């Protein structure tokens, strides 16, 4: 069984894996003060567009602090090294699948203004599940629908982000869906 931290030179470099979460923690705590410099007042309805990045940074701060605490605990034990290590792959990496995944992400971004956030997200989640090997439609369809509506609520309902509704029929569908879910 491989030990975490093997191959790290002794001395100061041995502490480098612990300095990474420390740097992430500092960034997560400093960056919110430099984001969204604006003279606009915050909306009283919903959280506003700054909520999502701030939540991500706070999450990063919490997990970096947990990582630091764990490494300090591990380092305090005699003869132990930091927990940062290279993961061992169970199966070979498929560059073809990675390229297709990247193309899907680019296509998603390209389709957003044309077919709208709701439709593009539903198609993306559906294709991503199928591409990932999930074939049971009794699982794929609910995951697609629940995931799309949850993301609509998160971004448009809670964070009040104006996401693309699409053009023509897709705009009408997006408005109907936003009204049906109570976002509009």
Short mmCIF file of N, CA, C and O in Angstrom, two decimals, residues 22-120:
data_model
loop_
_atom_site.label_atom_id
_atom_site.label_comp_id
_atom_site.label_asym_id
_atom_site.label_seq_id
_atom_site.Cartn_x
_atom_site.Cartn_y
_atom_site.Cartn_z
N UNK A 22 -2.68 26.15 2.75
CA UNK A 22 -2.53 27.43 3.44
C UNK A 22 -2.69 28.58 2.44
O UNK A 22 -3.38 29.56 2.70
N UNK A 23 -2.06 28.43 1.27
CA UNK A 23 -2.19 29.44 0.22
C UNK A 23 -3.64 29.54 -0.27
O UNK A 23 -4.17 30.63 -0.48
N UNK A 24 -4.30 28.39 -0.43
CA UNK A 24 -5.71 28.39 -0.84
C UNK A 24 -6.59 29.08 0.20
O UNK A 24 -7.51 29.82 -0.14
N UNK A 25 -6.31 28.84 1.47
CA UNK A 25 -7.07 29.46 2.55
C UNK A 25 -6.90 30.98 2.52
O UNK A 25 -7.88 31.73 2.61
N UNK A 26 -5.67 31.45 2.37
CA UNK A 26 -5.41 32.89 2.32
C UNK A 26 -6.12 33.51 1.11
O UNK A 26 -6.78 34.56 1.24
N UNK A 27 -6.01 32.88 -0.05
CA UNK A 27 -6.69 33.39 -1.24
C UNK A 27 -8.21 33.45 -1.05
O UNK A 27 -8.86 34.43 -1.43
N UNK A 28 -8.77 32.40 -0.47
CA UNK A 28 -10.22 32.35 -0.27
C UNK A 28 -10.70 33.43 0.69
O UNK A 28 -11.82 33.92 0.58
N UNK A 29 -9.85 33.83 1.62
CA UNK A 29 -10.25 34.86 2.57
C UNK A 29 -9.97 36.27 2.06
O UNK A 29 -10.67 37.22 2.43
N UNK A 30 -8.99 36.44 1.17
CA UNK A 30 -8.61 37.76 0.67
C UNK A 30 -9.41 38.16 -0.57
O UNK A 30 -9.80 39.32 -0.71
N UNK A 31 -9.65 37.22 -1.47
CA UNK A 31 -10.29 37.54 -2.75
C UNK A 31 -11.68 38.18 -2.64
O UNK A 31 -12.00 39.08 -3.43
N UNK A 32 -12.56 37.78 -1.72
CA UNK A 32 -13.89 38.41 -1.68
C UNK A 32 -13.84 39.93 -1.50
O UNK A 32 -14.71 40.63 -1.99
N UNK A 33 -12.82 40.43 -0.84
CA UNK A 33 -12.71 41.88 -0.66
C UNK A 33 -12.32 42.62 -1.92
O UNK A 33 -12.46 43.84 -2.00
N UNK A 34 -11.86 41.90 -2.93
CA UNK A 34 -11.44 42.52 -4.18
C UNK A 34 -12.39 42.23 -5.33
O UNK A 34 -12.11 42.58 -6.48
N UNK A 35 -13.49 41.55 -5.07
CA UNK A 35 -14.46 41.21 -6.11
C UNK A 35 -15.63 42.18 -6.09
O UNK A 35 -15.98 42.74 -5.05
N UNK A 36 -16.22 42.36 -7.23
CA UNK A 36 -17.48 43.07 -7.38
C UNK A 36 -17.45 44.46 -6.77
O UNK A 36 -18.27 44.81 -5.95
N UNK A 37 -16.45 45.25 -7.17
CA UNK A 37 -16.40 46.64 -6.77
C UNK A 37 -17.46 47.39 -7.56
O UNK A 37 -17.36 47.53 -8.76
N UNK A 38 -18.51 47.84 -6.91
CA UNK A 38 -19.61 48.48 -7.60
C UNK A 38 -20.30 49.47 -6.68
O UNK A 38 -20.26 49.34 -5.46
N UNK A 39 -20.93 50.46 -7.31
CA UNK A 39 -21.69 51.43 -6.51
C UNK A 39 -23.16 51.04 -6.39
O UNK A 39 -23.94 51.76 -5.79
N UNK A 40 -23.53 49.90 -6.96
CA UNK A 40 -24.92 49.45 -6.90
C UNK A 40 -25.20 48.86 -5.52
O UNK A 40 -24.35 48.22 -4.91
N UNK A 41 -26.40 49.08 -5.04
CA UNK A 41 -26.80 48.50 -3.77
C UNK A 41 -27.27 47.06 -3.99
O UNK A 41 -27.77 46.72 -5.05
N UNK A 42 -27.12 46.25 -2.99
CA UNK A 42 -27.51 44.84 -3.09
C UNK A 42 -29.03 44.73 -3.17
O UNK A 42 -29.77 45.52 -2.58
N UNK A 43 -29.49 43.72 -3.89
CA UNK A 43 -30.91 43.45 -4.02
C UNK A 43 -31.45 42.88 -2.71
O UNK A 43 -30.78 42.14 -2.01
N UNK A 44 -32.68 43.24 -2.37
CA UNK A 44 -33.29 42.71 -1.16
C UNK A 44 -33.94 41.34 -1.42
O UNK A 44 -34.29 40.64 -0.50
N UNK A 45 -34.10 40.98 -2.71
CA UNK A 45 -34.69 39.71 -3.07
C UNK A 45 -33.57 38.79 -3.56
O UNK A 45 -32.81 39.15 -4.43
N UNK A 46 -33.46 37.61 -3.00
CA UNK A 46 -32.42 36.67 -3.41
C UNK A 46 -31.06 37.08 -2.87
O UNK A 46 -30.92 38.06 -2.14
N UNK A 47 -30.06 36.35 -3.27
CA UNK A 47 -28.71 36.59 -2.77
C UNK A 47 -27.90 37.51 -3.67
O UNK A 47 -26.95 38.11 -3.22
N UNK A 48 -28.21 37.58 -4.95
CA UNK A 48 -27.47 38.42 -5.87
C UNK A 48 -26.33 37.67 -6.54
O UNK A 48 -25.96 36.57 -6.13
N UNK A 49 -25.75 38.27 -7.59
CA UNK A 49 -24.74 37.58 -8.39
C UNK A 49 -23.42 37.33 -7.66
O UNK A 49 -22.65 36.48 -8.05
N UNK A 50 -23.12 38.06 -6.61
CA UNK A 50 -21.86 37.85 -5.88
C UNK A 50 -21.94 36.66 -4.93
O UNK A 50 -20.92 36.20 -4.43
N UNK A 51 -23.15 36.13 -4.70
CA UNK A 51 -23.31 35.05 -3.72
C UNK A 51 -22.61 33.77 -4.15
O UNK A 51 -21.98 33.11 -3.33
N UNK A 52 -22.72 33.41 -5.42
CA UNK A 52 -22.13 32.15 -5.89
C UNK A 52 -20.61 32.16 -5.75
O UNK A 52 -20.04 31.24 -5.14
N UNK A 53 -19.89 33.18 -6.27
CA UNK A 53 -18.44 33.17 -6.08
C UNK A 53 -18.03 33.22 -4.61
O UNK A 53 -17.08 32.56 -4.19
N UNK A 54 -18.76 33.98 -3.81
CA UNK A 54 -18.42 34.05 -2.38
C UNK A 54 -18.65 32.70 -1.70
O UNK A 54 -17.86 32.29 -0.85
N UNK A 55 -19.72 32.01 -2.07
CA UNK A 55 -19.99 30.69 -1.49
C UNK A 55 -18.89 29.70 -1.87
O UNK A 55 -18.45 28.91 -1.04
N UNK A 56 -18.44 29.75 -3.12
CA UNK A 56 -17.36 28.87 -3.56
C UNK A 56 -16.07 29.17 -2.80
O UNK A 56 -15.36 28.26 -2.38
N UNK A 57 -15.77 30.45 -2.63
CA UNK A 57 -14.55 30.81 -1.90
C UNK A 57 -14.65 30.42 -0.43
O UNK A 57 -13.67 29.97 0.17
N UNK A 58 -15.83 30.57 0.17
CA UNK A 58 -15.99 30.15 1.57
C UNK A 58 -15.87 28.63 1.69
O UNK A 58 -15.27 28.12 2.65
N UNK A 59 -16.42 27.91 0.73
CA UNK A 59 -16.26 26.46 0.72
C UNK A 59 -14.79 26.07 0.60
O UNK A 59 -14.31 25.17 1.29
N UNK A 60 -14.07 26.77 -0.29
CA UNK A 60 -12.64 26.50 -0.45
C UNK A 60 -11.90 26.79 0.85
O UNK A 60 -11.01 26.05 1.25
N UNK A 61 -12.27 27.87 1.53
CA UNK A 61 -11.62 28.21 2.80
C UNK A 61 -11.87 27.13 3.85
O UNK A 61 -10.95 26.72 4.56
N UNK A 62 -13.10 26.64 3.94
CA UNK A 62 -13.43 25.61 4.93
C UNK A 62 -12.65 24.33 4.66
O UNK A 62 -12.03 23.76 5.56
N UNK A 63 -12.63 23.89 3.39
CA UNK A 63 -11.94 22.64 3.07
C UNK A 63 -10.42 22.79 3.16
O UNK A 63 -9.73 21.84 3.54
N UNK A 64 -9.90 23.98 2.85
CA UNK A 64 -8.46 24.21 3.03
C UNK A 64 -8.11 24.17 4.51
O UNK A 64 -7.08 23.60 4.90
N UNK A 65 -8.96 24.75 5.35
CA UNK A 65 -8.72 24.71 6.80
C UNK A 65 -8.76 23.27 7.32
O UNK A 65 -7.93 22.88 8.15
N UNK A 66 -9.71 22.48 6.83
CA UNK A 66 -9.77 21.06 7.22
C UNK A 66 -8.52 20.31 6.76
O UNK A 66 -7.98 19.47 7.48
N UNK A 67 -8.06 20.61 5.55
CA UNK A 67 -6.85 19.98 5.00
C UNK A 67 -5.64 20.35 5.88
O UNK A 67 -4.84 19.49 6.22
N UNK A 68 -5.54 21.62 6.25
CA UNK A 68 -4.43 22.06 7.10
C UNK A 68 -4.49 21.36 8.45
O UNK A 68 -3.47 20.86 8.95
N UNK A 69 -5.67 21.29 9.04
CA UNK A 69 -5.82 20.63 10.34
C UNK A 69 -5.41 19.16 10.25
O UNK A 69 -4.71 18.65 11.14
N UNK A 70 -5.82 18.51 9.19
CA UNK A 70 -5.47 17.09 9.02
C UNK A 70 -3.96 16.93 8.86
O UNK A 70 -3.36 16.03 9.45
N UNK A 71 -3.34 17.78 8.05
CA UNK A 71 -1.90 17.67 7.85
C UNK A 71 -1.13 17.99 9.12
O UNK A 71 -0.11 17.37 9.40
N UNK A 72 -1.60 18.95 9.90
CA UNK A 72 -0.94 19.26 11.17
C UNK A 72 -1.03 18.06 12.11
O UNK A 72 -0.06 17.68 12.76
N UNK A 73 -2.20 17.43 12.14
CA UNK A 73 -2.38 16.25 12.97
C UNK A 73 -1.45 15.12 12.50
O UNK A 73 -0.81 14.45 13.30
N UNK A 74 -1.36 14.93 11.17
CA UNK A 74 -0.52 13.87 10.62
C UNK A 74 0.95 14.17 10.87
O UNK A 74 1.73 13.29 11.23
N UNK A 75 1.35 15.44 10.68
CA UNK A 75 2.75 15.82 10.88
C UNK A 75 3.16 15.70 12.35
O UNK A 75 4.33 15.48 12.65
N UNK A 76 2.21 15.86 13.25
CA UNK A 76 2.56 15.78 14.67
C UNK A 76 2.84 14.34 15.09
O UNK A 76 3.54 14.11 16.08
N UNK A 77 2.31 13.38 14.35
CA UNK A 77 2.60 11.98 14.65
C UNK A 77 4.03 11.68 14.19
O UNK A 77 4.48 12.15 13.16
N UNK A 78 4.74 10.91 14.95
CA UNK A 78 6.15 10.63 14.67
C UNK A 78 6.32 9.92 13.32
O UNK A 78 5.64 8.94 13.04
N UNK A 79 7.23 10.46 12.51
CA UNK A 79 7.60 9.80 11.26
C UNK A 79 6.59 9.88 10.14
O UNK A 79 6.76 9.24 9.11
N UNK A 80 5.55 10.64 10.30
CA UNK A 80 4.55 10.74 9.24
C UNK A 80 4.87 11.91 8.33
O UNK A 80 5.53 12.86 8.72
N UNK A 81 4.35 11.87 7.09
CA UNK A 81 4.58 12.92 6.11
C UNK A 81 3.23 13.49 5.68
O UNK A 81 2.19 12.89 5.93
N UNK A 82 3.24 14.67 5.02
CA UNK A 82 1.96 15.27 4.58
C UNK A 82 1.14 14.30 3.72
O UNK A 82 1.68 13.40 3.10
N UNK A 83 -0.16 14.55 3.67
CA UNK A 83 -1.07 13.61 3.00
C UNK A 83 -1.20 13.83 1.50
O UNK A 83 -1.87 13.06 0.84
N UNK A 84 -0.57 14.86 0.96
CA UNK A 84 -0.66 15.11 -0.47
C UNK A 84 0.10 14.03 -1.23
O UNK A 84 1.26 13.77 -0.95
N UNK A 85 -0.56 13.37 -2.16
CA UNK A 85 0.09 12.35 -2.97
C UNK A 85 -0.60 12.27 -4.32
O UNK A 85 -1.72 12.73 -4.49
N UNK A 86 0.08 11.67 -5.26
CA UNK A 86 -0.48 11.50 -6.59
C UNK A 86 -1.43 10.32 -6.56
O UNK A 86 -1.08 9.23 -6.09
N UNK A 87 -2.68 10.52 -7.05
CA UNK A 87 -3.62 9.41 -7.01
C UNK A 87 -3.22 8.30 -7.99
O UNK A 87 -2.60 8.56 -9.02
N UNK A 88 -3.57 7.10 -7.65
CA UNK A 88 -3.29 5.96 -8.50
C UNK A 88 -4.53 5.70 -9.36
O UNK A 88 -5.64 5.57 -8.85
N UNK A 89 -4.33 5.64 -10.67
CA UNK A 89 -5.44 5.41 -11.60
C UNK A 89 -5.76 3.91 -11.65
O UNK A 89 -4.87 3.07 -11.78
N UNK A 90 -7.05 3.59 -11.58
CA UNK A 90 -7.48 2.20 -11.68
C UNK A 90 -7.51 1.74 -13.13
O UNK A 90 -7.24 0.59 -13.43
N UNK A 91 -7.90 2.64 -14.02
CA UNK A 91 -8.00 2.31 -15.44
C UNK A 91 -7.16 3.30 -16.23
O UNK A 91 -6.87 4.39 -15.75
N UNK A 92 -6.79 2.96 -17.44
CA UNK A 92 -5.99 3.89 -18.24
C UNK A 92 -6.80 5.14 -18.62
O UNK A 92 -8.02 5.08 -18.76
N UNK A 93 -6.11 6.24 -18.75
CA UNK A 93 -6.75 7.51 -19.10
C UNK A 93 -7.07 7.51 -20.58
O UNK A 93 -6.24 7.17 -21.41
N UNK A 94 -8.29 7.90 -20.94
CA UNK A 94 -8.73 7.93 -22.33
C UNK A 94 -8.75 9.37 -22.83
O UNK A 94 -9.67 10.13 -22.50
N UNK A 95 -7.74 9.74 -23.60
CA UNK A 95 -7.68 11.10 -24.13
C UNK A 95 -8.85 11.39 -25.07
O UNK A 95 -9.34 12.51 -25.13
N UNK A 96 -9.31 10.38 -25.79
CA UNK A 96 -10.44 10.56 -26.70
C UNK A 96 -11.69 11.00 -25.95
O UNK A 96 -12.39 11.91 -26.37
N UNK A 97 -11.96 10.35 -24.82
CA UNK A 97 -13.11 10.73 -24.01
C UNK A 97 -12.94 12.14 -23.44
O UNK A 97 -13.91 12.89 -23.35
N UNK A 98 -11.72 12.47 -23.07
CA UNK A 98 -11.46 13.81 -22.53
C UNK A 98 -11.71 14.87 -23.61
O UNK A 98 -12.33 15.91 -23.33
N UNK A 99 -11.28 14.60 -24.82
CA UNK A 99 -11.49 15.55 -25.93
C UNK A 99 -12.99 15.69 -26.21
O UNK A 99 -13.50 16.81 -26.39
N UNK A 100 -13.71 14.58 -26.23
CA UNK A 100 -15.16 14.64 -26.46
C UNK A 100 -15.84 15.42 -25.34
O UNK A 100 -16.74 16.23 -25.58
N UNK A 101 -15.41 15.21 -24.10
CA UNK A 101 -15.95 15.97 -22.97
C UNK A 101 -15.71 17.46 -23.13
O UNK A 101 -16.60 18.28 -22.87
N UNK A 102 -14.51 17.84 -23.55
CA UNK A 102 -14.21 19.26 -23.78
C UNK A 102 -15.04 19.83 -24.91
O UNK A 102 -15.54 20.96 -24.82
N UNK A 103 -15.24 19.06 -25.96
CA UNK A 103 -16.08 19.50 -27.08
C UNK A 103 -17.52 19.69 -26.60
O UNK A 103 -18.19 20.66 -26.98
N UNK A 104 -17.99 18.80 -25.74
CA UNK A 104 -19.34 18.94 -25.19
C UNK A 104 -19.48 20.22 -24.38
O UNK A 104 -20.50 20.91 -24.45
N UNK A 105 -18.45 20.57 -23.62
CA UNK A 105 -18.49 21.78 -22.81
C UNK A 105 -18.50 23.02 -23.70
O UNK A 105 -19.27 23.97 -23.47
N UNK A 106 -17.69 23.01 -24.76
CA UNK A 106 -17.68 24.14 -25.70
C UNK A 106 -19.02 24.24 -26.42
O UNK A 106 -19.57 25.33 -26.58
N UNK A 107 -19.58 23.10 -26.83
CA UNK A 107 -20.88 23.10 -27.50
C UNK A 107 -21.97 23.63 -26.56
O UNK A 107 -22.87 24.37 -26.99
N UNK A 108 -21.88 23.28 -25.29
CA UNK A 108 -22.84 23.77 -24.30
C UNK A 108 -22.79 25.30 -24.24
O UNK A 108 -23.81 25.97 -24.28
N UNK A 109 -21.59 25.86 -24.15
CA UNK A 109 -21.44 27.31 -24.12
C UNK A 109 -21.92 27.96 -25.39
O UNK A 109 -22.52 29.05 -25.37
N UNK A 110 -21.70 27.32 -26.53
CA UNK A 110 -22.13 27.87 -27.82
C UNK A 110 -23.67 27.81 -27.94
O UNK A 110 -24.28 28.73 -28.50
N UNK A 111 -24.28 26.77 -27.41
CA UNK A 111 -25.73 26.60 -27.51
C UNK A 111 -26.52 27.47 -26.52
O UNK A 111 -27.71 27.71 -26.74
N UNK A 112 -25.90 27.91 -25.43
CA UNK A 112 -26.62 28.67 -24.40
C UNK A 112 -27.44 29.83 -24.96
O UNK A 112 -28.64 29.92 -24.68
N UNK A 113 -26.86 30.74 -25.75
CA UNK A 113 -27.68 31.85 -26.23
C UNK A 113 -28.73 31.43 -27.27
O UNK A 113 -29.72 32.12 -27.45
N UNK A 114 -28.53 30.31 -27.92
CA UNK A 114 -29.44 29.88 -28.98
C UNK A 114 -30.66 29.13 -28.44
O UNK A 114 -31.78 29.39 -28.85
N UNK A 115 -30.41 28.18 -27.51
CA UNK A 115 -31.53 27.37 -27.02
C UNK A 115 -31.82 27.62 -25.54
O UNK A 115 -32.74 27.01 -24.99
N UNK A 116 -31.07 28.48 -24.90
CA UNK A 116 -31.35 28.85 -23.52
C UNK A 116 -30.68 27.94 -22.51
O UNK A 116 -30.29 26.81 -22.80
N UNK A 117 -30.54 28.47 -21.30
CA UNK A 117 -29.87 27.76 -20.21
C UNK A 117 -30.58 26.45 -19.86
O UNK A 117 -29.95 25.41 -19.72
N UNK A 118 -31.89 26.50 -19.72
CA UNK A 118 -32.64 25.30 -19.28
C UNK A 118 -32.51 24.17 -20.28
O UNK A 118 -32.19 23.03 -19.91
N UNK A 119 -32.72 24.46 -21.55
CA UNK A 119 -32.67 23.41 -22.57
C UNK A 119 -31.25 22.90 -22.76
O UNK A 119 -31.02 21.69 -22.82
N UNK A 120 -30.28 23.82 -22.83
CA UNK A 120 -28.89 23.42 -23.01
C UNK A 120 -28.40 22.59 -21.83
O UNK A 120 -27.68 21.59 -22.01
#
